[in-house]
Amino acid sequence: MKMLKKLLAVVLTGAMALTLFTACGGNAVNDKNIADALNDIVKSSVAAGLTKDYTFKPRTDEQAMAKAIAALSEAEWNTKGDGNNKFSGPVMKILGLNEGGKNETSHFVWCGAVIADEIGTTGQAHNVMNNILSQKAANADKLTGKEPGNIRYIGTALGTLTIHGKQTTVRFIVVTADAEDPQHPGKA
């Protein structure tokens, strides 16, 4: 009988551990979660009269760019350090912002990384809004007279960066929006 109780305790412990791991995997943050949280932030900002209305949608093109950036070494990824959302050559090429690149003059492009450890979807979304999207787009100077479209496409990928001397899990974010003529919204 004692052996049966011990066996039952081991089986129940294993089942509880499996449930815990399953719950973690089921609640993992993904592009759709981040997009939904960003949409909630925009809705509350619109209601407060702080911004115009626009919508975030996850898209595979942006996710592919984020994954390619996450795969770079830190030396290849690092920005030029001037705080104006300017990137190294490899990142510019991935984003299509290099000379003649597919996004150079057709889409507004924002890119950056936010800490992903222990802050969840809402925390990551707030960091994206405050630290990446609050800056002008990386190619805004080439899009004079244009405005970002109302649909903002987003893609993310997890990676690591050294922050304060410690390897830290970060979420690389790429957001694009069509460059539109403000006189004729919906047209480039």
PDB file of N, CA, C and O in Angstrom, residues 95-158:
ATOM      1  N   LEU A  95      16.035  44.715 -43.987  1.00  0.00           N
ATOM      2  CA  LEU A  95      14.813  45.531 -43.955  1.00  0.00           C
ATOM      3  C   LEU A  95      14.430  46.078 -45.329  1.00  0.00           C
ATOM      4  O   LEU A  95      13.364  46.661 -45.477  1.00  0.00           O
ATOM      5  N   GLY A  96      15.276  45.885 -46.314  1.00  0.00           N
ATOM      6  CA  GLY A  96      15.005  46.416 -47.653  1.00  0.00           C
ATOM      7  C   GLY A  96      15.162  47.917 -47.717  1.00  0.00           C
ATOM      8  O   GLY A  96      14.532  48.584 -48.538  1.00  0.00           O
ATOM      9  N   LEU A  97      16.023  48.482 -46.844  1.00  0.00           N
ATOM     10  CA  LEU A  97      16.227  49.929 -46.794  1.00  0.00           C
ATOM     11  C   LEU A  97      17.546  50.349 -47.416  1.00  0.00           C
ATOM     12  O   LEU A  97      17.867  51.534 -47.450  1.00  0.00           O
ATOM     13  N   ASN A  98      18.295  49.381 -47.917  1.00  0.00           N
ATOM     14  CA  ASN A  98      19.533  49.700 -48.607  1.00  0.00           C
ATOM     15  C   ASN A  98      19.207  50.382 -49.936  1.00  0.00           C
ATOM     16  O   ASN A  98      18.060  50.407 -50.361  1.00  0.00           O
ATOM     17  N   GLU A  99      20.213  50.936 -50.567  1.00  0.00           N
ATOM     18  CA  GLU A  99      20.015  51.624 -51.849  1.00  0.00           C
ATOM     19  C   GLU A  99      19.309  50.694 -52.830  1.00  0.00           C
ATOM     20  O   GLU A  99      19.802  49.616 -53.139  1.00  0.00           O
ATOM     21  N   GLY A 100      18.125  51.087 -53.294  1.00  0.00           N
ATOM     22  CA  GLY A 100      17.349  50.275 -54.219  1.00  0.00           C
ATOM     23  C   GLY A 100      16.578  49.134 -53.571  1.00  0.00           C
ATOM     24  O   GLY A 100      15.961  48.334 -54.264  1.00  0.00           O
ATOM     25  N   GLY A 101      16.594  49.065 -52.238  1.00  0.00           N
ATOM     26  CA  GLY A 101      15.884  47.995 -51.519  1.00  0.00           C
ATOM     27  C   GLY A 101      14.374  48.108 -51.676  1.00  0.00           C
ATOM     28  O   GLY A 101      13.834  49.180 -51.972  1.00  0.00           O
ATOM     29  N   LYS A 102      13.682  46.996 -51.463  1.00  0.00           N
ATOM     30  CA  LYS A 102      12.235  46.942 -51.727  1.00  0.00           C
ATOM     31  C   LYS A 102      11.406  47.886 -50.853  1.00  0.00           C
ATOM     32  O   LYS A 102      10.315  48.279 -51.239  1.00  0.00           O
ATOM     33  N   ASN A 103      11.905  48.267 -49.667  1.00  0.00           N
ATOM     34  CA  ASN A 103      11.139  49.155 -48.784  1.00  0.00           C
ATOM     35  C   ASN A 103      11.694  50.571 -48.723  1.00  0.00           C
ATOM     36  O   ASN A 103      11.128  51.424 -48.048  1.00  0.00           O
ATOM     37  N   GLU A 104      12.774  50.831 -49.414  1.00  0.00           N
ATOM     38  CA  GLU A 104      13.489  52.104 -49.284  1.00  0.00           C
ATOM     39  C   GLU A 104      12.561  53.316 -49.416  1.00  0.00           C
ATOM     40  O   GLU A 104      12.598  54.225 -48.586  1.00  0.00           O
ATOM     41  N   THR A 105      11.717  53.343 -50.421  1.00  0.00           N
ATOM     42  CA  THR A 105      10.848  54.505 -50.631  1.00  0.00           C
ATOM     43  C   THR A 105       9.371  54.133 -50.749  1.00  0.00           C
ATOM     44  O   THR A 105       8.560  54.968 -51.142  1.00  0.00           O
ATOM     45  N   SER A 106       9.026  52.899 -50.388  1.00  0.00           N
ATOM     46  CA  SER A 106       7.632  52.473 -50.525  1.00  0.00           C
ATOM     47  C   SER A 106       6.928  52.196 -49.195  1.00  0.00           C
ATOM     48  O   SER A 106       5.699  52.203 -49.141  1.00  0.00           O
ATOM     49  N   HIS A 107       7.694  51.949 -48.140  1.00  0.00           N
ATOM     50  CA  HIS A 107       7.111  51.618 -46.844  1.00  0.00           C
ATOM     51  C   HIS A 107       7.881  52.311 -45.721  1.00  0.00           C
ATOM     52  O   HIS A 107       9.108  52.386 -45.772  1.00  0.00           O
ATOM     53  N   PHE A 108       7.153  52.788 -44.731  1.00  0.00           N
ATOM     54  CA  PHE A 108       7.793  53.242 -43.505  1.00  0.00           C
ATOM     55  C   PHE A 108       8.224  51.984 -42.758  1.00  0.00           C
ATOM     56  O   PHE A 108       7.467  51.012 -42.698  1.00  0.00           O
ATOM     57  N   VAL A 109       9.427  51.986 -42.183  1.00  0.00           N
ATOM     58  CA  VAL A 109       9.941  50.805 -41.494  1.00  0.00           C
ATOM     59  C   VAL A 109      10.501  51.216 -40.136  1.00  0.00           C
ATOM     60  O   VAL A 109      11.328  52.120 -40.041  1.00  0.00           O
ATOM     61  N   TRP A 110      10.029  50.531 -39.105  1.00  0.00           N
ATOM     62  CA  TRP A 110      10.550  50.672 -37.754  1.00  0.00           C
ATOM     63  C   TRP A 110      11.130  49.326 -37.351  1.00  0.00           C
ATOM     64  O   TRP A 110      10.586  48.279 -37.695  1.00  0.00           O
ATOM     65  N   CYS A 111      12.202  49.351 -36.589  1.00  0.00           N
ATOM     66  CA  CYS A 111      12.814  48.105 -36.149  1.00  0.00           C
ATOM     67  C   CYS A 111      13.515  48.355 -34.823  1.00  0.00           C
ATOM     68  O   CYS A 111      14.026  49.446 -34.579  1.00  0.00           O
ATOM     69  N   GLY A 112      13.540  47.345 -33.986  1.00  0.00           N
ATOM     70  CA  GLY A 112      14.252  47.443 -32.720  1.00  0.00           C
ATOM     71  C   GLY A 112      14.108  46.158 -31.935  1.00  0.00           C
ATOM     72  O   GLY A 112      13.577  45.164 -32.441  1.00  0.00           O
ATOM     73  N   ALA A 113      14.591  46.200 -30.717  1.00  0.00           N
ATOM     74  CA  ALA A 113      14.505  45.041 -29.835  1.00  0.00           C
ATOM     75  C   ALA A 113      14.039  45.506 -28.465  1.00  0.00           C
ATOM     76  O   ALA A 113      14.413  46.592 -28.010  1.00  0.00           O
ATOM     77  N   VAL A 114      13.185  44.704 -27.837  1.00  0.00           N
ATOM     78  CA  VAL A 114      12.725  44.997 -26.484  1.00  0.00           C
ATOM     79  C   VAL A 114      13.008  43.790 -25.614  1.00  0.00           C
ATOM     80  O   VAL A 114      13.015  42.651 -26.089  1.00  0.00           O
ATOM     81  N   ILE A 115      13.253  44.029 -24.342  1.00  0.00           N
ATOM     82  CA  ILE A 115      13.498  42.940 -23.410  1.00  0.00           C
ATOM     83  C   ILE A 115      12.248  42.079 -23.326  1.00  0.00           C
ATOM     84  O   ILE A 115      11.135  42.596 -23.210  1.00  0.00           O
ATOM     85  N   ALA A 116      12.432  40.776 -23.403  1.00  0.00           N
ATOM     86  CA  ALA A 116      11.295  39.857 -23.408  1.00  0.00           C
ATOM     87  C   ALA A 116      11.168  39.085 -22.095  1.00  0.00           C
ATOM     88  O   ALA A 116      10.112  38.546 -21.802  1.00  0.00           O
ATOM     89  N   ASP A 117      12.240  39.003 -21.319  1.00  0.00           N
ATOM     90  CA  ASP A 117      12.214  38.216 -20.092  1.00  0.00           C
ATOM     91  C   ASP A 117      11.259  38.800 -19.062  1.00  0.00           C
ATOM     92  O   ASP A 117      11.345  39.977 -18.718  1.00  0.00           O
ATOM     93  N   GLU A 118      10.330  37.994 -18.616  1.00  0.00           N
ATOM     94  CA  GLU A 118       9.481  38.260 -17.451  1.00  0.00           C
ATOM     95  C   GLU A 118       8.570  39.475 -17.549  1.00  0.00           C
ATOM     96  O   GLU A 118       8.095  39.959 -16.530  1.00  0.00           O
ATOM     97  N   ILE A 119       8.312  40.015 -18.736  1.00  0.00           N
ATOM     98  CA  ILE A 119       7.408  41.164 -18.779  1.00  0.00           C
ATOM     99  C   ILE A 119       6.122  40.884 -19.536  1.00  0.00           C
ATOM    100  O   ILE A 119       5.238  41.716 -19.544  1.00  0.00           O
ATOM    101  N   GLY A 120       6.004  39.749 -20.186  1.00  0.00           N
ATOM    102  CA  GLY A 120       4.764  39.354 -20.833  1.00  0.00           C
ATOM    103  C   GLY A 120       4.402  40.203 -22.035  1.00  0.00           C
ATOM    104  O   GLY A 120       5.119  41.119 -22.433  1.00  0.00           O
ATOM    105  N   THR A 121       3.254  39.885 -22.593  1.00  0.00           N
ATOM    106  CA  THR A 121       2.795  40.515 -23.825  1.00  0.00           C
ATOM    107  C   THR A 121       2.588  42.018 -23.666  1.00  0.00           C
ATOM    108  O   THR A 121       3.075  42.809 -24.477  1.00  0.00           O
ATOM    109  N   THR A 122       1.861  42.422 -22.649  1.00  0.00           N
ATOM    110  CA  THR A 122       1.537  43.837 -22.476  1.00  0.00           C
ATOM    111  C   THR A 122       2.786  44.663 -22.244  1.00  0.00           C
ATOM    112  O   THR A 122       2.942  45.737 -22.829  1.00  0.00           O
ATOM    113  N   GLY A 123       3.688  44.170 -21.423  1.00  0.00           N
ATOM    114  CA  GLY A 123       4.938  44.883 -21.172  1.00  0.00           C
ATOM    115  C   GLY A 123       5.760  45.036 -22.429  1.00  0.00           C
ATOM    116  O   GLY A 123       6.318  46.110 -22.704  1.00  0.00           O
ATOM    117  N   GLN A 124       5.846  43.965 -23.223  1.00  0.00           N
ATOM    118  CA  GLN A 124       6.587  44.032 -24.473  1.00  0.00           C
ATOM    119  C   GLN A 124       5.930  45.022 -25.434  1.00  0.00           C
ATOM    120  O   GLN A 124       6.606  45.817 -26.090  1.00  0.00           O
ATOM    121  N   ALA A 125       4.600  44.989 -25.518  1.00  0.00           N
ATOM    122  CA  ALA A 125       3.883  45.911 -26.409  1.00  0.00           C
ATOM    123  C   ALA A 125       4.122  47.365 -25.999  1.00  0.00           C
ATOM    124  O   ALA A 125       4.343  48.233 -26.855  1.00  0.00           O
ATOM    125  N   HIS A 126       4.084  47.639 -24.698  1.00  0.00           N
ATOM    126  CA  HIS A 126       4.348  49.009 -24.229  1.00  0.00           C
ATOM    127  C   HIS A 126       5.768  49.431 -24.580  1.00  0.00           C
ATOM    128  O   HIS A 126       5.990  50.577 -25.001  1.00  0.00           O
ATOM    129  N   ASN A 127       6.731  48.522 -24.435  1.00  0.00           N
ATOM    130  CA  ASN A 127       8.107  48.851 -24.796  1.00  0.00           C
ATOM    131  C   ASN A 127       8.248  49.097 -26.290  1.00  0.00           C
ATOM    132  O   ASN A 127       8.992  49.978 -26.709  1.00  0.00           O
ATOM    133  N   VAL A 128       7.538  48.325 -27.103  1.00  0.00           N
ATOM    134  CA  VAL A 128       7.554  48.552 -28.555  1.00  0.00           C
ATOM    135  C   VAL A 128       7.009  49.943 -28.858  1.00  0.00           C
ATOM    136  O   VAL A 128       7.611  50.711 -29.610  1.00  0.00           O
ATOM    137  N   MET A 129       5.874  50.276 -28.272  1.00  0.00           N
ATOM    138  CA  MET A 129       5.235  51.570 -28.539  1.00  0.00           C
ATOM    139  C   MET A 129       6.122  52.721 -28.062  1.00  0.00           C
ATOM    140  O   MET A 129       6.304  53.704 -28.784  1.00  0.00           O
ATOM    141  N   ASN A 130       6.702  52.582 -26.873  1.00  0.00           N
ATOM    142  CA  ASN A 130       7.480  53.679 -26.286  1.00  0.00           C
ATOM    143  C   ASN A 130       8.906  53.786 -26.809  1.00  0.00           C
ATOM    144  O   ASN A 130       9.451  54.883 -26.861  1.00  0.00           O
ATOM    145  N   ASN A 131       9.529  52.663 -27.165  1.00  0.00           N
ATOM    146  CA  ASN A 131      10.946  52.683 -27.518  1.00  0.00           C
ATOM    147  C   ASN A 131      11.231  52.521 -29.008  1.00  0.00           C
ATOM    148  O   ASN A 131      12.335  52.820 -29.448  1.00  0.00           O
ATOM    149  N   ILE A 132      10.290  52.022 -29.777  1.00  0.00           N
ATOM    150  CA  ILE A 132      10.530  51.810 -31.204  1.00  0.00           C
ATOM    151  C   ILE A 132       9.599  52.685 -32.038  1.00  0.00           C
ATOM    152  O   ILE A 132      10.042  53.469 -32.872  1.00  0.00           O
ATOM    153  N   LEU A 133       8.306  52.576 -31.810  1.00  0.00           N
ATOM    154  CA  LEU A 133       7.340  53.285 -32.651  1.00  0.00           C
ATOM    155  C   LEU A 133       7.242  54.768 -32.329  1.00  0.00           C
ATOM    156  O   LEU A 133       6.701  55.538 -33.119  1.00  0.00           O
ATOM    157  N   SER A 134       7.758  55.188 -31.174  1.00  0.00           N
ATOM    158  CA  SER A 134       7.733  56.614 -30.847  1.00  0.00           C
ATOM    159  C   SER A 134       8.820  57.375 -31.614  1.00  0.00           C
ATOM    160  O   SER A 134       8.774  58.591 -31.717  1.00  0.00           O
ATOM    161  N   GLN A 135       9.795  56.640 -32.163  1.00  0.00           N
ATOM    162  CA  GLN A 135      10.829  57.256 -32.992  1.00  0.00           C
ATOM    163  C   GLN A 135      10.315  57.364 -34.424  1.00  0.00           C
ATOM    164  O   GLN A 135       9.391  56.661 -34.814  1.00  0.00           O
ATOM    165  N   LYS A 136      10.950  58.220 -35.199  1.00  0.00           N
ATOM    166  CA  LYS A 136      10.558  58.272 -36.608  1.00  0.00           C
ATOM    167  C   LYS A 136      11.046  57.008 -37.288  1.00  0.00           C
ATOM    168  O   LYS A 136      11.993  56.358 -36.839  1.00  0.00           O
ATOM    169  N   ALA A 137      10.387  56.636 -38.362  1.00  0.00           N
ATOM    170  CA  ALA A 137      10.756  55.433 -39.110  1.00  0.00           C
ATOM    171  C   ALA A 137      12.197  55.559 -39.589  1.00  0.00           C
ATOM    172  O   ALA A 137      12.698  56.658 -39.823  1.00  0.00           O
ATOM    173  N   ALA A 138      12.862  54.413 -39.745  1.00  0.00           N
ATOM    174  CA  ALA A 138      14.268  54.389 -40.145  1.00  0.00           C
ATOM    175  C   ALA A 138      14.497  55.083 -41.478  1.00  0.00           C
ATOM    176  O   ALA A 138      15.560  55.644 -41.715  1.00  0.00           O
ATOM    177  N   ASN A 139      13.506  55.072 -42.347  1.00  0.00           N
ATOM    178  CA  ASN A 139      13.639  55.682 -43.672  1.00  0.00           C
ATOM    179  C   ASN A 139      12.726  56.893 -43.862  1.00  0.00           C
ATOM    180  O   ASN A 139      12.433  57.286 -44.984  1.00  0.00           O
ATOM    181  N   ALA A 140      12.286  57.499 -42.780  1.00  0.00           N
ATOM    182  CA  ALA A 140      11.349  58.626 -42.866  1.00  0.00           C
ATOM    183  C   ALA A 140      11.895  59.778 -43.710  1.00  0.00           C
ATOM    184  O   ALA A 140      11.140  60.444 -44.420  1.00  0.00           O
ATOM    185  N   ASP A 141      13.207  59.993 -43.677  1.00  0.00           N
ATOM    186  CA  ASP A 141      13.797  61.095 -44.445  1.00  0.00           C
ATOM    187  C   ASP A 141      13.638  60.900 -45.948  1.00  0.00           C
ATOM    188  O   ASP A 141      13.645  61.866 -46.706  1.00  0.00           O
ATOM    189  N   LYS A 142      13.491  59.657 -46.383  1.00  0.00           N
ATOM    190  CA  LYS A 142      13.332  59.375 -47.815  1.00  0.00           C
ATOM    191  C   LYS A 142      11.865  59.394 -48.242  1.00  0.00           C
ATOM    192  O   LYS A 142      11.565  59.218 -49.411  1.00  0.00           O
ATOM    193  N   LEU A 143      10.967  59.576 -47.281  1.00  0.00           N
ATOM    194  CA  LEU A 143       9.531  59.532 -47.574  1.00  0.00           C
ATOM    195  C   LEU A 143       8.872  60.887 -47.313  1.00  0.00           C
ATOM    196  O   LEU A 143       7.731  60.947 -46.847  1.00  0.00           O
ATOM    197  N   THR A 144       9.563  61.946 -47.631  1.00  0.00           N
ATOM    198  CA  THR A 144       9.051  63.299 -47.429  1.00  0.00           C
ATOM    199  C   THR A 144       7.721  63.471 -48.163  1.00  0.00           C
ATOM    200  O   THR A 144       7.584  63.071 -49.315  1.00  0.00           O
ATOM    201  N   GLY A 145       6.740  64.030 -47.467  1.00  0.00           N
ATOM    202  CA  GLY A 145       5.427  64.258 -48.063  1.00  0.00           C
ATOM    203  C   GLY A 145       4.509  63.045 -48.003  1.00  0.00           C
ATOM    204  O   GLY A 145       3.382  63.108 -48.470  1.00  0.00           O
ATOM    205  N   LYS A 146       4.978  61.969 -47.443  1.00  0.00           N
ATOM    206  CA  LYS A 146       4.166  60.749 -47.305  1.00  0.00           C
ATOM    207  C   LYS A 146       3.835  60.530 -45.836  1.00  0.00           C
ATOM    208  O   LYS A 146       4.504  61.051 -44.942  1.00  0.00           O
ATOM    209  N   GLU A 147       2.785  59.765 -45.603  1.00  0.00           N
ATOM    210  CA  GLU A 147       2.388  59.381 -44.245  1.00  0.00           C
ATOM    211  C   GLU A 147       2.234  57.870 -44.172  1.00  0.00           C
ATOM    212  O   GLU A 147       1.894  57.237 -45.185  1.00  0.00           O
ATOM    213  N   PRO A 148       2.472  57.289 -42.988  1.00  0.00           N
ATOM    214  CA  PRO A 148       2.264  55.841 -42.858  1.00  0.00           C
ATOM    215  C   PRO A 148       0.788  55.479 -43.007  1.00  0.00           C
ATOM    216  O   PRO A 148      -0.084  56.188 -42.503  1.00  0.00           O
ATOM    217  N   GLY A 149       0.525  54.397 -43.713  1.00  0.00           N
ATOM    218  CA  GLY A 149      -0.846  53.911 -43.866  1.00  0.00           C
ATOM    219  C   GLY A 149      -1.434  53.477 -42.534  1.00  0.00           C
ATOM    220  O   GLY A 149      -0.723  53.335 -41.530  1.00  0.00           O
ATOM    221  N   ASN A 150      -2.731  53.267 -42.517  1.00  0.00           N
ATOM    222  CA  ASN A 150      -3.430  52.896 -41.286  1.00  0.00           C
ATOM    223  C   ASN A 150      -3.206  51.455 -40.854  1.00  0.00           C
ATOM    224  O   ASN A 150      -3.507  51.102 -39.728  1.00  0.00           O
ATOM    225  N   ILE A 151      -2.702  50.617 -41.752  1.00  0.00           N
ATOM    226  CA  ILE A 151      -2.383  49.239 -41.385  1.00  0.00           C
ATOM    227  C   ILE A 151      -0.883  49.174 -41.130  1.00  0.00           C
ATOM    228  O   ILE A 151      -0.085  49.546 -41.983  1.00  0.00           O
ATOM    229  N   ARG A 152      -0.505  48.721 -39.944  1.00  0.00           N
ATOM    230  CA  ARG A 152       0.896  48.549 -39.572  1.00  0.00           C
ATOM    231  C   ARG A 152       1.144  47.046 -39.476  1.00  0.00           C
ATOM    232  O   ARG A 152       0.513  46.359 -38.667  1.00  0.00           O
ATOM    233  N   TYR A 153       2.017  46.537 -40.319  1.00  0.00           N
ATOM    234  CA  TYR A 153       2.323  45.108 -40.328  1.00  0.00           C
ATOM    235  C   TYR A 153       3.482  44.846 -39.374  1.00  0.00           C
ATOM    236  O   TYR A 153       4.444  45.620 -39.331  1.00  0.00           O
ATOM    237  N   ILE A 154       3.380  43.763 -38.611  1.00  0.00           N
ATOM    238  CA  ILE A 154       4.360  43.480 -37.571  1.00  0.00           C
ATOM    239  C   ILE A 154       4.851  42.039 -37.654  1.00  0.00           C
ATOM    240  O   ILE A 154       4.086  41.134 -37.992  1.00  0.00           O
ATOM    241  N   GLY A 155       6.122  41.871 -37.355  1.00  0.00           N
ATOM    242  CA  GLY A 155       6.723  40.551 -37.243  1.00  0.00           C
ATOM    243  C   GLY A 155       7.728  40.586 -36.110  1.00  0.00           C
ATOM    244  O   GLY A 155       8.352  41.620 -35.856  1.00  0.00           O
ATOM    245  N   THR A 156       7.867  39.486 -35.397  1.00  0.00           N
ATOM    246  CA  THR A 156       8.786  39.439 -34.266  1.00  0.00           C
ATOM    247  C   THR A 156       9.581  38.138 -34.280  1.00  0.00           C
ATOM    248  O   THR A 156       9.186  37.164 -34.912  1.00  0.00           O
ATOM    249  N   ALA A 157      10.676  38.161 -33.555  1.00  0.00           N
ATOM    250  CA  ALA A 157      11.486  36.951 -33.367  1.00  0.00           C
ATOM    251  C   ALA A 157      12.278  37.106 -32.077  1.00  0.00           C
ATOM    252  O   ALA A 157      12.757  38.202 -31.765  1.00  0.00           O
ATOM    253  N   LEU A 158      12.418  36.021 -31.351  1.00  0.00           N
ATOM    254  CA  LEU A 158      13.207  36.052 -30.127  1.00  0.00           C
ATOM    255  C   LEU A 158      14.682  35.883 -30.458  1.00  0.00           C
ATOM    256  O   LEU A 158      15.057  35.191 -31.406  1.00  0.00           O
TER     257      LEU A 158
END
